[in-house]
C-alpha cells in the first residue's frame, strides 16, 4: 500500500533547528527560504504491508521524501553553495522525522493498531533484508544498488510490529529505547548533529 505524506516543519521548529545544527539566528531566514523550496519538490510517501499472511502483525515499511530533495541539494552543491547544501541536508532530516510520524499515523488509520519499534535495515535488521522488503512492497519510485544504498537518498526502510499498547508504540519509543545517541532522541537531540557538524 502506498500513502502520500506531507511532511512539514512546525513554526516553532525553526527555533529548535538553529541550535540543533549550530546555525546562527541570522541564518533563520535562509533556512526558511530553503524549506519553502523543499516543499515545492517534495514527493513524500510511505509504503507498508504485512510481511506475510502468517505474520499479519509484522509490517515492512518504506518512507521517502522523493528524488526532488536530492536534485535540489545537488544543484546547490554543484554551484559551490555548500552552506545551502548542508542546510538542505539538515532540513531534510527534520522533514524525514516528521514523515516517520505521519507514516505511523497512516498505519494506525489503516490497521487500528499502533506501529511499534522501528527496526531499521542495517541496524536492527540485516541490510540484506532489503530484497525481501522490495518483494513485499514493490515501490515504483524507490530503488537500491548493489551496496543496498537507497535512492532517493532521503528514504528509510524498516520493519515494525503492530501493537495495541500505545505505551510501547513508536510515539513513546524514546522513553524505552537504549540507543541514547540517536539523533532523534527526545531530550538528547544534539549528539548526532554535532558529529555531522564537526565532519563538515
N, CA, C and O atoms as a DFTB+ gen file, in Angstrom:
800 C
 N C O
     1  1       0.833      -1.192       0.000
     2  2       0.000       0.000       0.000
     3  2       0.874       1.251       0.000
     4  3       1.844       1.345       0.752
     5  1       0.523       2.195      -0.842
     6  2       1.236       3.474      -0.897
     7  2       0.328       4.583      -0.382
     8  3      -0.823       4.703      -0.802
     9  1       0.856       5.389       0.528
    10  2       0.124       6.536       1.058
    11  2       0.988       7.786       0.888
    12  3       2.187       7.764       1.168
    13  1       0.379       8.859       0.433
    14  2       1.094      10.123       0.279
    15  2       1.273      10.797       1.632
    16  3       0.373      10.775       2.471
    17  1       2.427      11.390       1.835
    18  2       2.725      12.125       3.066
    19  2       2.989      13.589       2.721
    20  3       3.366      13.915       1.596
    21  1       2.788      14.449       3.686
    22  2       3.071      15.875       3.526
    23  2       3.871      16.373       4.729
    24  3       3.352      17.126       5.553
    25  1       5.123      15.958       4.829
    26  2       5.926      16.370       5.977
    27  2       6.149      17.882       5.996
    28  3       6.203      18.530       4.951
    29  1       6.275      18.416       7.183
    30  2       6.419      19.857       7.343
    31  2       7.248      20.137       8.586
    32  3       7.508      19.248       9.397
    33  1       7.652      21.382       8.715
    34  2       8.320      21.847       9.923
    35  2       7.389      22.844      10.601
    36  3       6.993      23.837       9.989
    37  1       7.039      22.592      11.844
    38  2       6.155      23.479      12.582
    39  2       6.826      24.832      12.777
    40  3       8.052      24.942      12.745
    41  1       6.021      25.841      12.974
    42  2       6.545      27.201      13.103
    43  2       7.595      27.310      14.191
    44  3       8.610      27.982      14.005
    45  1       7.369      26.663      15.321
    46  2       8.346      26.739      16.406
    47  2       9.533      25.812      16.173
    48  3      10.504      25.837      16.929
    49  1       9.452      24.992      15.121
    50  2      10.540      24.069      14.835
    51  2      11.821      24.742      14.379
    52  3      12.912      24.204      14.566
    53  1      11.692      25.919      13.780
    54  2      12.878      26.614      13.295
    55  2      13.784      27.040      14.443
    56  3      15.008      27.028      14.313
    57  1      13.187      27.412      15.556
    58  2      13.976      27.809      16.721
    59  2      14.725      26.635      17.323
    60  3      15.732      26.810      18.011
    61  1      14.226      25.441      17.059
    62  2      14.910      24.238      17.535
    63  2      16.011      23.819      16.574
    64  3      17.045      23.296      16.990
    65  1      15.782      24.052      15.277
    66  2      16.775      23.678      14.268
    67  2      18.068      24.471      14.443
    68  3      19.160      23.921      14.302
    69  1      17.946      25.754      14.748
    70  2      19.135      26.613      14.833
    71  2      20.181      26.064      15.800
    72  3      21.316      25.832      15.384
    73  1      19.848      25.846      17.070
    74  2      20.883      25.326      17.982
    75  2      21.233      23.867      17.713
    76  3      22.363      23.439      17.948
    77  1      20.270      23.116      17.225
    78  2      20.498      21.691      16.989
    79  2      21.603      21.472      15.969
    80  3      22.410      20.553      16.111
    81  1      21.643      22.308      14.946
    82  2      22.641      22.176      13.887
    83  2      23.708      23.258      13.940
    84  3      24.503      23.408      13.013
    85  1      23.716      24.009      15.035
    86  2      24.725      25.049      15.245
    87  2      24.648      26.163      14.208
    88  3      25.679      26.664      13.758
    89  1      23.448      26.549      13.830
    90  2      23.264      27.694      12.950
    91  2      23.061      28.954      13.797
    92  3      22.670      28.884      14.962
    93  1      23.333      30.090      13.187
    94  2      23.143      31.365      13.872
    95  2      21.729      31.886      13.609
    96  3      21.086      31.517      12.626
    97  1      21.265      32.749      14.510
    98  2      19.913      33.293      14.374
    99  2      19.733      34.029      13.052
   100  3      18.651      33.999      12.466
   101  1      20.781      34.685      12.583
   102  2      20.682      35.441      11.343
   103  2      20.493      34.532      10.124
   104  3      20.146      35.010       9.044
   105  1      20.717      33.232      10.292
   106  2      20.554      32.287       9.187
   107  2      19.135      31.712       9.103
   108  3      18.834      30.926       8.205
   109  1      18.274      32.101      10.032
   110  2      16.923      31.541      10.052
   111  2      16.148      31.858       8.778
   112  3      15.429      31.000       8.265
   113  1      16.284      33.071       8.264
   114  2      15.552      33.439       7.043
   115  2      15.966      32.565       5.870
   116  3      15.126      32.162       5.066
   117  1      17.262      32.268       5.769
   118  2      17.738      31.404       4.687
   119  2      17.193      29.988       4.849
   120  3      16.793      29.355       3.871
   121  1      17.179      29.500       6.068
   122  2      16.645      28.161       6.328
   123  2      15.168      28.096       5.959
   124  3      14.711      27.117       5.370
   125  1      14.428      29.140       6.306
   126  2      13.008      29.180       5.949
   127  2      12.836      29.210       4.426
   128  3      11.949      28.550       3.885
   129  1      13.669      29.962       3.755
   130  2      13.594      30.047       2.309
   131  2      13.884      28.694       1.662
   132  3      13.195      28.287       0.726
   133  1      14.900      28.002       2.162
   134  2      15.245      26.686       1.622
   135  2      14.149      25.664       1.927
   136  3      13.892      24.765       1.126
   137  1      13.513      25.804       3.074
   138  2      12.409      24.904       3.423
   139  2      11.264      25.066       2.429
   140  3      10.661      24.078       2.008
   141  1      10.963      26.304       2.055
   142  2       9.906      26.552       1.070
   143  2      10.249      25.914      -0.274
   144  3       9.383      25.370      -0.960
   145  1      11.544      25.992      -0.639
   146  2      11.969      25.354      -1.887
   147  2      11.812      23.830      -1.803
   148  3      11.434      23.179      -2.777
   149  1      12.108      23.282      -0.631
   150  2      11.954      21.840      -0.453
   151  2      10.489      21.427      -0.533
   152  3      10.166      20.392      -1.115
   153  1       9.614      22.223       0.041
   154  2       8.185      21.913      -0.028
   155  2       7.733      21.776      -1.493
   156  3       6.869      20.958      -1.809
   157  1       8.320      22.572      -2.363
   158  2       7.903      22.570      -3.767
   159  2       8.359      21.319      -4.514
   160  3       7.769      20.952      -5.530
   161  1       9.404      20.664      -4.016
   162  2       9.939      19.486      -4.726
   163  2       9.673      18.175      -3.995
   164  3      10.019      17.107      -4.499
   165  1       9.065      18.242      -2.819
   166  2       8.798      17.021      -2.068
   167  2       7.809      16.127      -2.811
   168  3       6.828      16.603      -3.384
   169  1       8.080      14.852      -2.789
   170  2       7.144      13.845      -3.288
   171  2       7.186      12.704      -2.276
   172  3       7.601      11.587      -2.582
   173  1       6.744      13.023      -1.065
   174  2       6.908      12.111       0.058
   175  2       5.800      11.074       0.112
   176  3       4.633      11.366      -0.151
   177  1       6.194       9.859       0.460
   178  2       5.220       8.767       0.524
   179  2       5.723       7.686       1.466
   180  3       6.909       7.615       1.788
   181  1       4.794       6.852       1.897
   182  2       5.155       5.660       2.656
   183  2       4.504       4.450       2.015
   184  3       3.369       4.512       1.543
   185  1       5.230       3.361       2.007
   186  2       4.708       2.065       1.588
   187  2       4.700       1.166       2.819
   188  3       5.663       1.160       3.586
   189  1       3.638       0.415       3.013
   190  2       3.627      -0.563       4.098
   191  2       2.700      -1.719       3.751
   192  3       1.693      -1.554       3.061
   193  1       3.067      -2.886       4.246
   194  2       2.270      -4.089       4.009
   195  2       2.722      -5.163       4.979
   196  3       3.835      -5.111       5.503
   197  1       1.846      -6.148       5.218
   198  2       2.196      -7.259       6.089
   199  2       3.368      -8.026       5.495
   200  3       3.459      -8.211       4.281
   201  1       4.249      -8.463       6.360
   202  2       5.417      -9.214       5.917
   203  2       5.013     -10.505       5.212
   204  3       5.630     -10.900       4.222
   205  1       3.977     -11.157       5.725
   206  2       3.439     -12.370       5.108
   207  2       2.093     -12.666       5.752
   208  3       1.806     -12.143       6.829
   209  1       1.255     -13.496       5.117
   210  2      -0.041     -13.840       5.712
   211  2       0.092     -14.462       7.099
   212  3      -0.799     -14.326       7.936
   213  1       1.211     -15.144       7.334
   214  2       1.422     -15.775       8.639
   215  2       1.899     -14.777       9.683
   216  3       1.832     -15.048      10.881
   217  1       2.382     -13.621       9.231
   218  2       2.863     -12.593      10.146
   219  2       2.113     -11.299       9.878
   220  3       2.705     -10.300       9.470
   221  1       0.806     -11.322      10.110
   222  2      -0.034     -10.183       9.766
   223  2       0.200      -8.975      10.658
   224  3      -0.222      -7.871      10.314
   225  1       0.862      -9.154      11.795
   226  2       1.178      -8.024      12.675
   227  2       2.543      -7.412      12.382
   228  3       2.913      -6.383      12.949
   229  1       3.273      -8.052      11.501
   230  2       4.631      -7.608      11.171
   231  2       4.588      -6.876       9.837
   232  3       4.200      -7.457       8.824
   233  1       4.985      -5.601       9.830
   234  2       4.906      -4.798       8.620
   235  2       6.284      -4.449       8.077
   236  3       7.224      -4.192       8.829
   237  1       6.378      -4.448       6.754
   238  2       7.522      -3.871       6.056
   239  2       7.127      -2.442       5.705
   240  3       6.012      -2.197       5.246
   241  1       8.047      -1.494       5.921
   242  2       7.712      -0.082       5.714
   243  2       8.852       0.649       5.006
   244  3      10.023       0.475       5.343
   245  1       8.492       1.460       4.032
   246  2       9.422       2.391       3.396
   247  2       8.858       3.800       3.552
   248  3       7.655       4.013       3.401
   249  1       9.727       4.755       3.853
   250  2       9.333       6.164       3.924
   251  2      10.328       6.957       3.097
   252  3      11.537       6.813       3.277
   253  1       9.834       7.796       2.189
   254  2      10.732       8.583       1.339
   255  2      10.259      10.025       1.217
   256  3       9.065      10.315       1.304
   257  1      11.224      10.926       1.014
   258  2      10.896      12.321       0.719
   259  2      10.844      12.578      -0.778
   260  3      10.408      13.644      -1.213
   261  1      11.288      11.605      -1.570
   262  2      11.278      11.764      -3.018
   263  2      12.598      12.273      -3.562
   264  3      13.433      12.785      -2.816
   265  1      12.780      12.129      -4.855
   266  2      14.054      12.468      -5.502
   267  2      14.280      13.971      -5.632
   268  3      15.415      14.402      -5.832
   269  1      13.228      14.778      -5.522
   270  2      13.386      16.225      -5.651
   271  2      14.346      16.813      -4.633
   272  3      15.047      17.784      -4.920
   273  1      14.378      16.224      -3.444
   274  2      15.297      16.692      -2.399
   275  2      16.736      16.502      -2.852
   276  3      17.567      17.398      -2.703
   277  1      17.027      15.328      -3.404
   278  2      18.384      15.048      -3.891
   279  2      18.782      16.025      -4.992
   280  3      19.896      16.549      -4.987
   281  1      17.882      16.267      -5.924
   282  2      18.189      17.149      -7.045
   283  2      18.452      18.579      -6.572
   284  3      19.373      19.238      -7.055
   285  1      17.640      19.054      -5.629
   286  2      17.825      20.417      -5.127
   287  2      19.154      20.545      -4.393
   288  3      19.879      21.521      -4.584
   289  1      19.468      19.582      -3.572
   290  2      20.727      19.621      -2.839
   291  2      21.924      19.548      -3.784
   292  3      22.908      20.263      -3.597
   293  1      21.844      18.700      -4.782
   294  2      22.933      18.572      -5.754
   295  2      23.123      19.863      -6.536
   296  3      24.253      20.236      -6.849
   297  1      22.035      20.545      -6.855
   298  2      22.128      21.801      -7.603
   299  2      22.898      22.844      -6.810
   300  3      23.752      23.538      -7.361
   301  1      22.604      22.960      -5.528
   302  2      23.317      23.921      -4.691
   303  2      24.785      23.527      -4.519
   304  3      25.673      24.378      -4.551
   305  1      25.026      22.242      -4.339
   306  2      26.397      21.768      -4.148
   307  2      27.239      22.002      -5.394
   308  3      28.379      22.458      -5.301
   309  1      26.679      21.692      -6.559
   310  2      27.411      21.892      -7.809
   311  2      27.683      23.361      -8.079
   312  3      28.661      23.705      -8.744
   313  1      26.822      24.227      -7.566
   314  2      27.010      25.670      -7.736
   315  2      28.000      26.233      -6.725
   316  3      28.263      27.436      -6.713
   317  1      28.552      25.365      -5.873
   318  2      29.522      25.809      -4.882
   319  2      28.889      26.415      -3.645
   320  3      29.595      26.974      -2.806
   321  1      27.573      26.317      -3.514
   322  2      26.879      26.869      -2.346
   323  2      26.752      25.764      -1.297
   324  3      25.680      25.198      -1.080
   325  1      27.886      25.480      -0.659
   326  2      27.961      24.345       0.250
   327  2      27.158      24.557       1.524
   328  3      26.609      23.604       2.079
   329  1      27.085      25.798       1.991
   330  2      26.294      26.073       3.191
   331  2      24.827      25.750       2.949
   332  3      24.172      25.112       3.773
   333  1      24.320      26.203       1.796
   334  2      22.926      25.913       1.462
   335  2      22.701      24.407       1.298
   336  3      21.671      23.874       1.709
   337  1      23.683      23.732       0.689
   338  2      23.574      22.287       0.526
   339  2      23.507      21.566       1.855
   340  3      22.745      20.614       2.027
   341  1      24.324      22.037       2.802
   342  2      24.307      21.442       4.141
   343  2      22.999      21.748       4.859
   344  3      22.450      20.890       5.550
   345  1      22.499      22.970       4.696
   346  2      21.223      23.329       5.312
   347  2      20.098      22.447       4.792
   348  3      19.241      22.014       5.562
   349  1      20.096      22.180       3.498
   350  2      19.077      21.308       2.916
   351  2      19.157      19.916       3.539
   352  3      18.130      19.295       3.813
   353  1      20.371      19.431       3.761
   354  2      20.552      18.135       4.411
   355  2      19.902      18.134       5.795
   356  3      19.202      17.189       6.156
   357  1      20.134      19.182       6.554
   358  2      19.596      19.272       7.912
   359  2      18.076      19.396       7.903
   360  3      17.387      18.726       8.671
   361  1      17.561      20.256       7.029
   362  2      16.106      20.431       6.930
   363  2      15.448      19.116       6.515
   364  3      14.401      18.744       7.045
   365  1      16.065      18.421       5.570
   366  2      15.517      17.152       5.098
   367  2      15.471      16.115       6.216
   368  3      14.542      15.309       6.272
   369  1      16.469      16.127       7.111
   370  2      16.443      15.221       8.253
   371  2      15.231      15.488       9.127
   372  3      14.587      14.558       9.612
   373  1      14.922      16.770       9.326
   374  2      13.754      17.130      10.127
   375  2      12.464      16.721       9.420
   376  3      11.532      16.230      10.057
   377  1      12.412      16.921       8.123
   378  2      11.222      16.531       7.358
   379  2      11.040      15.016       7.372
   380  3       9.913      14.527       7.443
   381  1      12.139      14.275       7.306
   382  2      12.051      12.821       7.334
   383  2      11.539      12.351       8.693
   384  3      10.750      11.410       8.777
   385  1      11.988      13.004       9.741
   386  2      11.493      12.673      11.080
   387  2       9.986      12.880      11.157
   388  3       9.271      12.048      11.715
   389  1       9.502      13.986      10.600
   390  2       8.073      14.249      10.582
   391  2       7.339      13.235       9.707
   392  3       6.209      12.847      10.004
   393  1       7.991      12.812       8.629
   394  2       7.391      11.807       7.744
   395  2       7.222      10.473       8.468
   396  3       6.239       9.770       8.237
   397  1       8.178      10.111       9.350
   398  2       8.030       8.897      10.147
   399  2       6.743       8.970      10.970
   400  3       5.971       8.013      11.031
   401  1       6.532      10.129      11.601
   402  2       5.351      10.307      12.451
   403  2       4.070      10.179      11.625
   404  3       3.096       9.565      12.060
   405  1       4.089      10.767      10.435
   406  2       2.912      10.672       9.577
   407  2       2.690       9.235       9.096
   408  3       1.553       8.776       8.991
   409  1       3.778       8.539       8.809
   410  2       3.657       7.133       8.392
   411  2       3.035       6.305       9.509
   412  3       2.186       5.451       9.255
   413  1       3.459       6.557      10.750
   414  2       2.877       5.847      11.894
   415  2       1.385       6.141      12.004
   416  3       0.600       5.251      12.331
   417  1       0.993       7.378      11.734
   418  2      -0.429       7.739      11.752
   419  2      -1.200       7.002      10.665
   420  3      -2.313       6.532      10.899
   421  1      -0.607       6.902       9.475
   422  2      -1.259       6.198       8.361
   423  2      -1.446       4.716       8.711
   424  3      -2.484       4.122       8.419
   425  1      -0.434       4.141       9.332
   426  2      -0.510       2.736       9.726
   427  2      -1.631       2.535      10.739
   428  3      -2.401       1.579      10.642
   429  1      -1.718       3.443      11.716
   430  2      -2.784       3.335      12.710
   431  2      -4.163       3.483      12.054
   432  3      -5.093       2.747      12.384
   433  1      -4.286       4.425      11.135
   434  2      -5.564       4.643      10.463
   435  2      -5.998       3.405       9.684
   436  3      -7.187       3.100       9.592
   437  1      -5.015       2.694       9.124
   438  2      -5.342       1.530       8.289
   439  2      -5.616       0.279       9.124
   440  3      -6.545      -0.474       8.831
   441  1      -4.802       0.056      10.172
   442  2      -4.896      -1.192      10.921
   443  2      -5.595      -1.051      12.270
   444  3      -5.997      -2.052      12.864
   445  1      -5.747       0.192      12.765
   446  2      -6.360       0.382      14.074
   447  2      -5.463      -0.041      15.211
   448  3      -5.924      -0.225      16.338
   449  1      -4.174      -0.196      14.923
   450  2      -3.182      -0.535      15.937
   451  2      -1.951       0.321      15.719
   452  3      -1.722       0.849      14.630
   453  1      -1.169       0.446      16.771
   454  2      -0.002       1.327      16.724
   455  2       1.190       0.616      16.089
   456  3       1.351      -0.598      16.217
   457  1       2.009       1.390      15.410
   458  2       3.300       0.874      14.932
   459  2       4.238       0.802      16.131
   460  3       4.382       1.772      16.876
   461  1       4.861      -0.331      16.309
   462  2       5.792      -0.488      17.425
   463  2       7.167       0.061      17.079
   464  3       7.303       1.002      16.297
   465  1       8.156      -0.533      17.663
   466  2       9.532      -0.090      17.432
   467  2       9.883      -0.166      15.948
   468  3       9.517      -1.121      15.262
   469  1      10.599       0.854      15.459
   470  2      11.055       0.861      14.076
   471  2      12.395       0.121      14.023
   472  3      13.383       0.586      14.592
   473  1      12.431      -1.010      13.354
   474  2      13.643      -1.821      13.239
   475  2      14.263      -1.569      11.872
   476  3      13.908      -2.210      10.882
   477  1      15.191      -0.628      11.839
   478  2      15.765      -0.178      10.577
   479  2      16.708      -1.223       9.984
   480  3      17.457      -1.892      10.696
   481  1      16.646      -1.338       8.666
   482  2      17.551      -2.253       7.969
   483  2      18.974      -1.713       8.080
   484  3      19.223      -0.520       7.913
   485  1      19.890      -2.619       8.366
   486  2      21.274      -2.212       8.563
   487  2      21.586      -1.949      10.014
   488  3      22.749      -1.771      10.378
   489  1      20.548      -1.921      10.861
   490  2      20.746      -1.724      12.292
   491  2      20.154      -2.924      13.041
   492  3      20.874      -3.860      13.392
   493  1      18.848      -2.889      13.280
   494  2      18.191      -3.985      13.996
   495  2      17.937      -5.186      13.094
   496  3      17.750      -6.304      13.574
   497  1      17.930      -4.949      11.791
   498  2      17.650      -5.999      10.807
   499  2      18.789      -6.022       9.780
   500  3      19.248      -4.960       9.361
   501  1      19.250      -7.198       9.369
   502  2      20.325      -7.255       8.355
   503  2      19.952      -6.495       7.095
   504  3      18.807      -6.545       6.646
   505  1      20.913      -5.795       6.532
   506  2      20.658      -4.974       5.351
   507  2      20.186      -5.814       4.170
   508  3      19.490      -5.315       3.286
   509  1      20.569      -7.098       4.157
   510  2      20.182      -7.979       3.059
   511  2      18.666      -8.210       3.000
   512  3      18.148      -8.705       2.000
   513  1      17.965      -7.849       4.072
   514  2      16.501      -7.978       4.081
   515  2      15.851      -6.990       3.113
   516  3      14.637      -7.019       2.912
   517  1      16.662      -6.119       2.517
   518  2      16.149      -5.158       1.545
   519  2      15.454      -5.873       0.384
   520  3      14.411      -5.425      -0.093
   521  1      16.026      -6.962      -0.057
   522  2      15.450      -7.698      -1.180
   523  2      14.054      -8.196      -0.834
   524  3      13.130      -8.084      -1.640
   525  1      13.905      -8.745       0.362
   526  2      12.596      -9.222       0.814
   527  2      11.603      -8.065       0.898
   528  3      10.451      -8.188       0.482
   529  1      12.063      -6.947       1.439
   530  2      11.185      -5.785       1.595
   531  2      10.662      -5.295       0.245
   532  3       9.475      -4.995       0.116
   533  1      11.525      -5.213      -0.747
   534  2      11.105      -4.724      -2.055
   535  2      10.184      -5.727      -2.754
   536  3       9.334      -5.332      -3.553
   537  1      10.344      -6.994      -2.466
   538  2       9.431      -8.001      -2.999
   539  2       8.037      -7.815      -2.407
   540  3       7.032      -7.988      -3.097
   541  1       7.986      -7.466      -1.135
   542  2       6.703      -7.276      -0.456
   543  2       6.026      -5.991      -0.926
   544  3       4.830      -5.992      -1.219
   545  1       6.782      -4.893      -0.998
   546  2       6.191      -3.569      -1.203
   547  2       6.136      -3.124      -2.665
   548  3       5.235      -2.377      -3.047
   549  1       7.082      -3.570      -3.480
   550  2       7.145      -3.203      -4.897
   551  2       7.008      -1.688      -5.118
   552  3       6.131      -1.250      -5.863
   553  1       7.862      -0.897      -4.481
   554  2       7.780       0.560      -4.649
   555  2       8.210       0.980      -6.047
   556  3       9.191       0.463      -6.582
   557  1       7.484       1.906      -6.631
   558  2       7.762       2.298      -8.012
   559  2       8.859       3.354      -8.123
   560  3       9.622       3.352      -9.088
   561  1       8.945       4.252      -7.150
   562  2       9.892       5.368      -7.261
   563  2      11.120       5.209      -6.373
   564  3      11.931       6.129      -6.269
   565  1      11.265       4.051      -5.734
   566  2      12.391       3.802      -4.834
   567  2      13.171       2.598      -5.347
   568  3      12.589       1.618      -5.813
   569  1      14.490       2.684      -5.255
   570  2      15.342       1.575      -5.688
   571  2      16.546       1.484      -4.752
   572  3      16.712       2.303      -3.848
   573  1      17.373       0.483      -4.985
   574  2      18.617       0.356      -4.215
   575  2      19.669      -0.262      -5.121
   576  3      19.360      -0.959      -6.087
   577  1      20.934       0.019      -4.775
   578  2      22.018      -0.500      -5.601
   579  2      22.626      -1.762      -4.982
   580  3      22.075      -2.314      -4.029
   581  1      23.752      -2.213      -5.518
   582  2      24.368      -3.454      -5.054
   583  2      24.850      -3.361      -3.618
   584  3      24.994      -4.377      -2.938
   585  1      25.103      -2.131      -3.154
   586  2      25.531      -1.925      -1.767
   587  2      24.338      -1.671      -0.850
   588  3      24.508      -1.331       0.321
   589  1      23.132      -1.837      -1.388
   590  2      21.881      -1.626      -0.661
   591  2      21.672      -0.158      -0.261
   592  3      20.977       0.136       0.712
   593  1      22.272       0.738      -1.011
   594  2      22.016       2.154      -0.777
   595  2      20.703       2.539      -1.444
   596  3      20.495       2.279      -2.629
   597  1      19.825       3.157      -0.673
   598  2      18.503       3.518      -1.179
   599  2      18.540       4.793      -1.992
   600  3      19.286       5.724      -1.688
   601  1      17.736       4.820      -3.010
   602  2      17.520       6.012      -3.829
   603  2      16.019       6.205      -4.002
   604  3      15.319       5.267      -4.383
   605  1      15.506       7.416      -3.726
   606  2      16.174       8.639      -3.306
   607  2      16.911       8.469      -1.969
   608  3      16.632       7.558      -1.190
   609  1      17.852       9.373      -1.739
   610  2      18.707       9.246      -0.555
   611  2      17.931       9.420       0.739
   612  3      18.208       8.739       1.726
   613  1      16.962      10.325       0.741
   614  2      16.174      10.539       1.959
   615  2      15.008       9.534       1.979
   616  3      13.834       9.885       1.871
   617  1      15.407       8.279       2.124
   618  2      14.461       7.169       2.206
   619  2      14.907       6.263       3.332
   620  3      16.104       6.049       3.527
   621  1      13.955       5.731       4.072
   622  2      14.265       4.822       5.171
   623  2      13.465       3.540       5.011
   624  3      12.325       3.556       4.547
   625  1      14.079       2.427       5.402
   626  2      13.445       1.120       5.313
   627  2      13.486       0.468       6.684
   628  3      14.541       0.408       7.316
   629  1      12.355      -0.015       7.140
   630  2      12.320      -0.654       8.455
   631  2      11.136      -1.616       8.550
   632  3      10.197      -1.564       7.755
   633  1      11.213      -2.481       9.537
   634  2      10.099      -3.344       9.891
   635  2       9.534      -2.867      11.220
   636  3      10.251      -2.284      12.033
   637  1       8.256      -3.116      11.437
   638  2       7.641      -2.784      12.716
   639  2       6.572      -3.821      13.019
   640  3       5.984      -4.408      12.110
   641  1       6.330      -4.036      14.285
   642  2       5.295      -4.971      14.719
   643  2       4.144      -4.187      15.323
   644  3       4.354      -3.381      16.230
   645  1       2.952      -4.408      14.843
   646  2       1.786      -3.679      15.334
   647  2       1.496      -4.039      16.783
   648  3       1.677      -5.184      17.199
   649  1       1.045      -3.051      17.546
   650  2       0.728      -3.255      18.954
   651  2      -0.533      -2.493      19.319
   652  3      -0.826      -1.448      18.738
   653  1      -1.267      -3.008      20.268
   654  2      -2.443      -2.315      20.783
   655  2      -2.103      -1.495      22.018
   656  3      -2.956      -0.796      22.563
   657  1      -0.865      -1.584      22.452
   658  2      -0.412      -0.859      23.639
   659  2       0.312       0.402      23.214
   660  3       1.438       0.337      22.719
   661  1      -0.315       1.535      23.399
   662  2       0.276       2.807      22.957
   663  2       1.587       3.108      23.677
   664  3       2.435       3.817      23.136
   665  1       1.762       2.590      24.871
   666  2       2.972       2.859      25.635
   667  2       4.211       2.219      25.007
   668  3       5.334       2.651      25.268
   669  1       4.010       1.200      24.187
   670  2       5.152       0.561      23.518
   671  2       5.230       0.959      22.055
   672  3       6.033       0.408      21.302
   673  1       4.399       1.913      21.647
   674  2       4.353       2.324      20.246
   675  2       5.473       3.290      19.916
   676  3       6.189       3.765      20.796
   677  1       5.611       3.576      18.601
   678  2       6.670       4.464      18.117
   679  2       6.645       5.816      18.808
   680  3       7.703       6.371      19.102
   681  1       5.450       6.364      19.077
   682  2       5.365       7.709      19.652
   683  2       5.955       7.765      21.044
   684  3       6.276       8.852      21.524
   685  1       6.109       6.621      21.715
   686  2       6.694       6.591      23.048
   687  2       8.069       5.922      23.053
   688  3       8.616       5.607      24.110
   689  1       8.607       5.716      21.876
   690  2       9.806       4.897      21.747
   691  2      11.003       5.467      22.493
   692  3      11.785       4.704      23.061
   693  1      11.170       6.794      22.508
   694  2      12.339       7.405      23.141
   695  2      12.435       7.067      24.627
   696  3      13.529       7.051      25.190
   697  1      11.295       6.797      25.263
   698  2      11.299       6.518      26.694
   699  2      11.851       5.141      27.013
   700  3      12.313       4.894      28.127
   701  1      11.804       4.243      26.036
   702  2      12.243       2.875      26.287
   703  2      13.469       2.465      25.485
   704  3      14.069       1.425      25.756
   705  1      13.847       3.278      24.495
   706  2      14.953       2.919      23.609
   707  2      16.303       3.017      24.325
   708  3      16.534       3.949      25.096
   709  1      17.188       2.056      24.070
   710  2      18.522       2.071      24.678
   711  2      19.535       2.805      23.816
   712  3      20.688       2.962      24.217
   713  1      19.121       3.258      22.635
   714  2      20.022       3.941      21.699
   715  2      20.125       5.418      22.100
   716  3      19.487       6.283      21.499
   717  1      20.942       5.686      23.130
   718  2      20.962       7.017      23.748
   719  2      21.613       8.079      22.868
   720  3      21.476       9.273      23.137
   721  1      22.322       7.657      21.817
   722  2      22.980       8.628      20.945
   723  2      22.211       8.856      19.649
   724  3      22.730       9.466      18.714
   725  1      20.981       8.370      19.593
   726  2      20.138       8.574      18.411
   727  2      19.921      10.061      18.169
   728  3      19.645      10.809      19.107
   729  1      20.044      10.497      16.909
   730  2      19.914      11.919      16.596
   731  2      18.502      12.429      16.816
   732  3      18.299      13.638      16.929
   733  1      17.514      11.532      16.881
   734  2      16.126      11.957      17.060
   735  2      15.629      11.760      18.496
   736  3      14.452      11.983      18.781
   737  1      16.514      11.346      19.392
   738  2      16.087      11.062      20.759
   739  2      15.619      12.335      21.457
   740  3      16.343      13.329      21.498
   741  1      14.413      12.299      22.004
   742  2      13.880      13.458      22.712
   743  2      14.700      13.698      23.964
   744  3      14.963      12.773      24.733
   745  1      15.105      14.947      24.164
   746  2      15.910      15.297      25.315
   747  2      17.399      15.124      25.072
   748  3      18.213      15.518      25.906
   749  1      17.767      14.534      23.929
   750  2      19.174      14.304      23.625
   751  2      19.382      14.419      22.127
   752  3      20.029      13.568      21.517
   753  1      18.833      15.469      21.535
   754  2      18.778      15.561      20.085
   755  2      20.029      16.135      19.437
   756  3      20.129      16.160      18.210
   757  1      20.968      16.588      20.223
   758  2      22.082      17.307      19.609
   759  2      23.280      16.435      19.291
   760  3      24.110      16.826      18.470
   761  1      23.405      15.264      19.911
   762  2      24.636      14.488      19.776
   763  2      24.991      14.180      18.327
   764  3      26.080      14.519      17.863
   765  1      24.074      13.541      17.617
   766  2      24.379      13.129      16.245
   767  2      24.643      14.295      15.333
   768  3      25.501      14.213      14.454
   769  1      23.916      15.392      15.527
   770  2      24.081      16.554      14.672
   771  2      25.412      17.250      14.947
   772  3      25.999      17.854      14.049
   773  1      25.886      17.164      16.196
   774  2      27.205      17.720      16.497
   775  2      28.268      16.979      15.712
   776  3      29.219      17.578      15.210
   777  1      28.094      15.655      15.611
   778  2      29.066      14.866      14.867
   779  2      29.047      15.237      13.389
   780  3      30.096      15.341      12.752
   781  1      27.826      15.439      12.840
   782  2      27.706      15.852      11.452
   783  2      28.392      17.182      11.240
   784  3      29.132      17.364      10.273
   785  1      28.145      18.118      12.151
   786  2      28.702      19.456      12.023
   787  2      30.225      19.428      12.071
   788  3      30.889      20.125      11.303
   789  1      30.774      18.622      12.970
   790  2      32.227      18.559      13.119
   791  2      32.890      17.949      11.887
   792  3      34.054      18.223      11.594
   793  1      32.130      17.117      11.168
   794  2      32.688      16.453       9.985
   795  2      32.400      17.188       8.686
   796  3      32.673      16.666       7.605
   797  1      31.854      18.386       8.778
   798  2      31.531      19.155       7.559
   799  2      32.786      19.477       6.776
   800  3      32.712      20.115       5.726
